[in-house]
Amino acid sequence: MTLPLLRSRPTLLASATIAAAALVGTLGVTTAHADPTPSPGKPPGSTTQLPAPKVDANSPGLKLADGGTLAPARVVDIKSVVEDLGGEERREDTNTDVTFALQAEVLFPKDSHKLQPEAAARIKAVAAEAQKNEATKIRVFGFTDNLGTYEHGLALSKNRADMVHRELIKTLGSNVTYEVRGYSEDYPIADNSDEEGRKKNRRVEITFPRGAAPGSGSGSSPST
């Protein structure tokens, strides 16, 4: 698979907003050199691609019965997803976290964990966003497609995550707590049956807690 060089130029963004009823869980973090063995279960920040349900505003079932009362208000996690038209970068914002998914092609040569010459600029831009959010805990997760052996993908995805982690340190320093893992072909975000989907699945995700909105006066909120 041929990997295009990263170009620093504005791209047209397409956005979609997805509402989910479940709050995103908080992941415990370790030091920068985490156990390369993947944790069981779904990695933090993973999402499904299910469409939003259609609601009939005139449905009788939505009307409050006589004598009924409304349930207490609660916070619903809102997810905003923005992806450039080439699919090279995907950003997900929730009430609690910010996740950047960078395609492997913009960071590494084929089947390699050596960074492309222009990859540093893309990673530095993500690090700047982490600084704006005053992030002190960052997850760096590597993923591959389903081609090749699982074991090879596990090693490659971890090595790629390590390289991105090292590049982040150049901007953020070593005082930030990192969790670095490789997940091979686990947790795809697209269909592995064609190259378009596999290209999206070959990625490194960088996730950090979302900081307070400017001017809010509050602290930071509790990720081949």
PDB file of N, CA and C in Angstrom, residues 61 65 149 186:
ATOM      1  N   GLY A  61     -47.159   8.483  21.931  1.00  0.00           N
ATOM      2  CA  GLY A  61     -46.302   7.988  22.996  1.00  0.00           C
ATOM      3  C   GLY A  61     -45.358   9.028  23.564  1.00  0.00           C
ATOM      4  N   ALA A  65     -48.670  11.879  29.986  1.00  0.00           N
ATOM      5  CA  ALA A  65     -49.991  11.460  30.468  1.00  0.00           C
ATOM      6  C   ALA A  65     -50.480  12.387  31.571  1.00  0.00           C
ATOM      7  N   THR A 149      -0.590 -11.324   9.447  1.00  0.00           N
ATOM      8  CA  THR A 149      -0.906 -12.041  10.676  1.00  0.00           C
ATOM      9  C   THR A 149      -1.273 -11.071  11.798  1.00  0.00           C
ATOM     10  N   ASP A 186      -7.804  -5.310  15.795  1.00  0.00           N
ATOM     11  CA  ASP A 186      -8.976  -5.178  16.669  1.00  0.00           C
ATOM     12  C   ASP A 186      -9.574  -3.770  16.568  1.00  0.00           C
TER      13      ASP A 186
END
